């Protein structure tokens, strides 16, 4: 993961079905803070949970390159969804967000 920080040509990162967990989401978010070329991140079904969604939300706040994020089927729940939604107030570049199958209650939307 450390190599992601200095990679200036990576535009798509597909990690779907890898059991990253919350700690893996934190590592991705930490390293991608320095990557300004990634336009698509797919972390579908990576078991990041609510805490992992919060780490990704921090990354999203200041990101200016990501256009598409698939965070589906990660059981992020109400608090994880809320963190993602709040981060989008500051993010003006994300165009596509996939949140399906996350047990997000209607009141979180």
JSON list of C-alpha atoms in Angstrom, two decimals:
[
{"chain": "A", "resi": 1, "resn": "UNK", "atom": "CA", "xyz": [0.00, 0.00, 0.00]},
{"chain": "A", "resi": 2, "resn": "UNK", "atom": "CA", "xyz": [2.84, 2.41, 0.67]},
{"chain": "A", "resi": 3, "resn": "UNK", "atom": "CA", "xyz": [3.62, 2.52, -3.05]},
{"chain": "A", "resi": 4, "resn": "UNK", "atom": "CA", "xyz": [0.20, 4.03, -3.75]},
{"chain": "A", "resi": 5, "resn": "UNK", "atom": "CA", "xyz": [1.31, 7.20, -2.06]},
{"chain": "A", "resi": 6, "resn": "UNK", "atom": "CA", "xyz": [3.94, 7.93, -4.70]},
{"chain": "A", "resi": 7, "resn": "UNK", "atom": "CA", "xyz": [2.24, 6.42, -7.75]},
{"chain": "A", "resi": 8, "resn": "UNK", "atom": "CA", "xyz": [1.47, 9.19, -10.22]},
{"chain": "A", "resi": 9, "resn": "UNK", "atom": "CA", "xyz": [-0.02, 7.04, -12.99]},
{"chain": "A", "resi": 10, "resn": "UNK", "atom": "CA", "xyz": [-2.65, 4.95, -11.17]},
{"chain": "A", "resi": 11, "resn": "UNK", "atom": "CA", "xyz": [-6.16, 6.07, -12.13]},
{"chain": "A", "resi": 12, "resn": "UNK", "atom": "CA", "xyz": [-8.28, 3.02, -11.15]},
{"chain": "A", "resi": 13, "resn": "UNK", "atom": "CA", "xyz": [-7.95, 0.94, -7.99]},
{"chain": "A", "resi": 14, "resn": "UNK", "atom": "CA", "xyz": [-10.19, -2.13, -7.76]},
{"chain": "A", "resi": 15, "resn": "UNK", "atom": "CA", "xyz": [-10.01, -3.88, -4.39]},
{"chain": "A", "resi": 16, "resn": "UNK", "atom": "CA", "xyz": [-13.45, -5.54, -4.45]},
{"chain": "A", "resi": 17, "resn": "UNK", "atom": "CA", "xyz": [-13.89, -8.82, -2.58]},
{"chain": "A", "resi": 18, "resn": "UNK", "atom": "CA", "xyz": [-10.64, -8.33, -0.65]},
{"chain": "A", "resi": 19, "resn": "UNK", "atom": "CA", "xyz": [-11.18, -8.61, 3.12]},
{"chain": "A", "resi": 20, "resn": "UNK", "atom": "CA", "xyz": [-9.62, -5.24, 3.95]},
{"chain": "A", "resi": 21, "resn": "UNK", "atom": "CA", "xyz": [-11.61, -4.51, 7.08]},
{"chain": "A", "resi": 22, "resn": "UNK", "atom": "CA", "xyz": [-11.59, -1.10, 8.77]},
{"chain": "A", "resi": 23, "resn": "UNK", "atom": "CA", "xyz": [-7.80, -1.10, 9.13]},
{"chain": "A", "resi": 24, "resn": "UNK", "atom": "CA", "xyz": [-7.35, -1.71, 5.40]},
{"chain": "A", "resi": 25, "resn": "UNK", "atom": "CA", "xyz": [-9.71, 1.17, 4.65]},
{"chain": "A", "resi": 26, "resn": "UNK", "atom": "CA", "xyz": [-7.59, 3.38, 6.91]},
{"chain": "A", "resi": 27, "resn": "UNK", "atom": "CA", "xyz": [-4.43, 2.43, 5.02]},
{"chain": "A", "resi": 28, "resn": "UNK", "atom": "CA", "xyz": [-6.09, 3.14, 1.67]},
{"chain": "A", "resi": 29, "resn": "UNK", "atom": "CA", "xyz": [-7.37, 6.50, 2.88]},
{"chain": "A", "resi": 30, "resn": "UNK", "atom": "CA", "xyz": [-3.98, 7.45, 4.38]},
{"chain": "A", "resi": 31, "resn": "UNK", "atom": "CA", "xyz": [-2.00, 6.66, 1.27]},
{"chain": "A", "resi": 32, "resn": "UNK", "atom": "CA", "xyz": [-4.48, 8.10, -1.18]},
{"chain": "A", "resi": 33, "resn": "UNK", "atom": "CA", "xyz": [-4.33, 11.48, 0.57]},
{"chain": "A", "resi": 34, "resn": "UNK", "atom": "CA", "xyz": [-1.17, 11.99, -1.46]},
{"chain": "A", "resi": 35, "resn": "UNK", "atom": "CA", "xyz": [-2.39, 10.47, -4.73]},
{"chain": "A", "resi": 36, "resn": "UNK", "atom": "CA", "xyz": [-3.90, 13.04, -7.08]},
{"chain": "A", "resi": 37, "resn": "UNK", "atom": "CA", "xyz": [-4.45, 10.84, -10.13]},
{"chain": "A", "resi": 38, "resn": "UNK", "atom": "CA", "xyz": [-6.92, 8.22, -8.88]},
{"chain": "A", "resi": 39, "resn": "UNK", "atom": "CA", "xyz": [-10.32, 8.71, -10.53]},
{"chain": "A", "resi": 40, "resn": "UNK", "atom": "CA", "xyz": [-12.04, 5.43, -9.62]},
{"chain": "A", "resi": 41, "resn": "UNK", "atom": "CA", "xyz": [-11.97, 3.48, -6.36]},
{"chain": "A", "resi": 42, "resn": "UNK", "atom": "CA", "xyz": [-13.87, 0.20, -6.02]},
{"chain": "A", "resi": 43, "resn": "UNK", "atom": "CA", "xyz": [-13.95, -1.22, -2.51]},
{"chain": "A", "resi": 44, "resn": "UNK", "atom": "CA", "xyz": [-17.17, -3.23, -2.94]},
{"chain": "A", "resi": 45, "resn": "UNK", "atom": "CA", "xyz": [-17.57, -6.00, -0.36]},
{"chain": "A", "resi": 46, "resn": "UNK", "atom": "CA", "xyz": [-14.31, -5.44, 1.48]},
{"chain": "A", "resi": 47, "resn": "UNK", "atom": "CA", "xyz": [-15.71, -5.66, 5.03]},
{"chain": "A", "resi": 48, "resn": "UNK", "atom": "CA", "xyz": [-14.73, -2.09, 5.94]},
{"chain": "A", "resi": 49, "resn": "UNK", "atom": "CA", "xyz": [-17.83, -1.53, 8.09]},
{"chain": "A", "resi": 50, "resn": "UNK", "atom": "CA", "xyz": [-18.83, 1.72, 9.74]},
{"chain": "A", "resi": 51, "resn": "UNK", "atom": "CA", "xyz": [-15.33, 2.62, 10.95]},
{"chain": "A", "resi": 52, "resn": "UNK", "atom": "CA", "xyz": [-13.80, 2.03, 7.52]},
{"chain": "A", "resi": 53, "resn": "UNK", "atom": "CA", "xyz": [-16.43, 4.26, 5.92]},
{"chain": "A", "resi": 54, "resn": "UNK", "atom": "CA", "xyz": [-15.42, 7.02, 8.32]},
{"chain": "A", "resi": 55, "resn": "UNK", "atom": "CA", "xyz": [-11.78, 6.70, 7.23]},
{"chain": "A", "resi": 56, "resn": "UNK", "atom": "CA", "xyz": [-12.82, 6.90, 3.57]},
{"chain": "A", "resi": 57, "resn": "UNK", "atom": "CA", "xyz": [-14.99, 9.94, 4.37]},
{"chain": "A", "resi": 58, "resn": "UNK", "atom": "CA", "xyz": [-11.95, 11.81, 5.70]},
{"chain": "A", "resi": 59, "resn": "UNK", "atom": "CA", "xyz": [-10.14, 11.04, 2.43]},
{"chain": "A", "resi": 60, "resn": "UNK", "atom": "CA", "xyz": [-13.12, 12.24, 0.38]},
{"chain": "A", "resi": 61, "resn": "UNK", "atom": "CA", "xyz": [-13.33, 15.62, 2.08]},
{"chain": "A", "resi": 62, "resn": "UNK", "atom": "CA", "xyz": [-10.23, 17.05, 0.46]},
{"chain": "A", "resi": 63, "resn": "UNK", "atom": "CA", "xyz": [-9.93, 14.85, -2.60]},
{"chain": "A", "resi": 64, "resn": "UNK", "atom": "CA", "xyz": [-9.97, 16.59, -5.97]},
{"chain": "A", "resi": 65, "resn": "UNK", "atom": "CA", "xyz": [-9.46, 13.71, -8.40]},
{"chain": "A", "resi": 66, "resn": "UNK", "atom": "CA", "xyz": [-11.84, 10.86, -7.51]},
{"chain": "A", "resi": 67, "resn": "UNK", "atom": "CA", "xyz": [-14.84, 10.70, -9.85]},
{"chain": "A", "resi": 68, "resn": "UNK", "atom": "CA", "xyz": [-16.30, 7.30, -8.91]},
{"chain": "A", "resi": 69, "resn": "UNK", "atom": "CA", "xyz": [-16.51, 5.43, -5.59]},
{"chain": "A", "resi": 70, "resn": "UNK", "atom": "CA", "xyz": [-18.09, 2.02, -5.11]},
{"chain": "A", "resi": 71, "resn": "UNK", "atom": "CA", "xyz": [-18.42, 1.34, -1.40]},
{"chain": "A", "resi": 72, "resn": "UNK", "atom": "CA", "xyz": [-21.31, -1.13, -1.75]},
{"chain": "A", "resi": 73, "resn": "UNK", "atom": "CA", "xyz": [-21.97, -4.14, 0.48]},
{"chain": "A", "resi": 74, "resn": "UNK", "atom": "CA", "xyz": [-19.77, -3.10, 3.37]},
{"chain": "A", "resi": 75, "resn": "UNK", "atom": "CA", "xyz": [-22.36, -2.80, 6.16]},
{"chain": "A", "resi": 76, "resn": "UNK", "atom": "CA", "xyz": [-21.45, 0.82, 6.78]},
{"chain": "A", "resi": 77, "resn": "UNK", "atom": "CA", "xyz": [-24.78, 1.50, 8.49]},
{"chain": "A", "resi": 78, "resn": "UNK", "atom": "CA", "xyz": [-26.21, 4.84, 9.51]},
{"chain": "A", "resi": 79, "resn": "UNK", "atom": "CA", "xyz": [-23.05, 6.42, 10.97]},
{"chain": "A", "resi": 80, "resn": "UNK", "atom": "CA", "xyz": [-20.83, 5.34, 8.09]},
{"chain": "A", "resi": 81, "resn": "UNK", "atom": "CA", "xyz": [-23.30, 6.67, 5.54]},
{"chain": "A", "resi": 82, "resn": "UNK", "atom": "CA", "xyz": [-23.64, 9.92, 7.47]},
{"chain": "A", "resi": 83, "resn": "UNK", "atom": "CA", "xyz": [-19.85, 10.39, 7.45]},
{"chain": "A", "resi": 84, "resn": "UNK", "atom": "CA", "xyz": [-19.73, 9.79, 3.68]},
{"chain": "A", "resi": 85, "resn": "UNK", "atom": "CA", "xyz": [-22.63, 12.20, 3.05]},
{"chain": "A", "resi": 86, "resn": "UNK", "atom": "CA", "xyz": [-21.07, 14.91, 5.23]},
{"chain": "A", "resi": 87, "resn": "UNK", "atom": "CA", "xyz": [-17.73, 14.59, 3.43]},
{"chain": "A", "resi": 88, "resn": "UNK", "atom": "CA", "xyz": [-19.44, 15.28, 0.12]},
{"chain": "A", "resi": 89, "resn": "UNK", "atom": "CA", "xyz": [-20.31, 18.79, 1.29]},
{"chain": "A", "resi": 90, "resn": "UNK", "atom": "CA", "xyz": [-16.62, 19.59, 0.76]},
{"chain": "A", "resi": 91, "resn": "UNK", "atom": "CA", "xyz": [-16.03, 17.36, -2.27]},
{"chain": "A", "resi": 92, "resn": "UNK", "atom": "CA", "xyz": [-16.91, 18.90, -5.63]},
{"chain": "A", "resi": 93, "resn": "UNK", "atom": "CA", "xyz": [-15.43, 16.29, -7.97]},
{"chain": "A", "resi": 94, "resn": "UNK", "atom": "CA", "xyz": [-17.11, 12.96, -7.09]},
{"chain": "A", "resi": 95, "resn": "UNK", "atom": "CA", "xyz": [-19.69, 12.16, -9.77]},
{"chain": "A", "resi": 96, "resn": "UNK", "atom": "CA", "xyz": [-20.67, 8.56, -8.98]},
{"chain": "A", "resi": 97, "resn": "UNK", "atom": "CA", "xyz": [-21.25, 7.03, -5.55]},
{"chain": "A", "resi": 98, "resn": "UNK", "atom": "CA", "xyz": [-22.45, 3.43, -5.14]},
{"chain": "A", "resi": 99, "resn": "UNK", "atom": "CA", "xyz": [-23.74, 2.59, -1.67]},
{"chain": "A", "resi": 100, "resn": "UNK", "atom": "CA", "xyz": [-26.00, -0.40, -2.36]},
{"chain": "A", "resi": 101, "resn": "UNK", "atom": "CA", "xyz": [-26.44, -3.24, 0.14]},
{"chain": "A", "resi": 102, "resn": "UNK", "atom": "CA", "xyz": [-25.11, -1.36, 3.16]},
{"chain": "A", "resi": 103, "resn": "UNK", "atom": "CA", "xyz": [-28.00, -1.57, 5.61]},
{"chain": "A", "resi": 104, "resn": "UNK", "atom": "CA", "xyz": [-28.46, 2.18, 5.56]},
{"chain": "A", "resi": 105, "resn": "UNK", "atom": "CA", "xyz": [-31.74, 3.16, 7.22]},
{"chain": "A", "resi": 106, "resn": "UNK", "atom": "CA", "xyz": [-33.96, 5.65, 5.46]},
{"chain": "A", "resi": 107, "resn": "UNK", "atom": "CA", "xyz": [-33.42, 8.31, 8.15]},
{"chain": "A", "resi": 108, "resn": "UNK", "atom": "CA", "xyz": [-29.70, 8.43, 7.28]},
{"chain": "A", "resi": 109, "resn": "UNK", "atom": "CA", "xyz": [-30.41, 9.58, 3.74]}
]
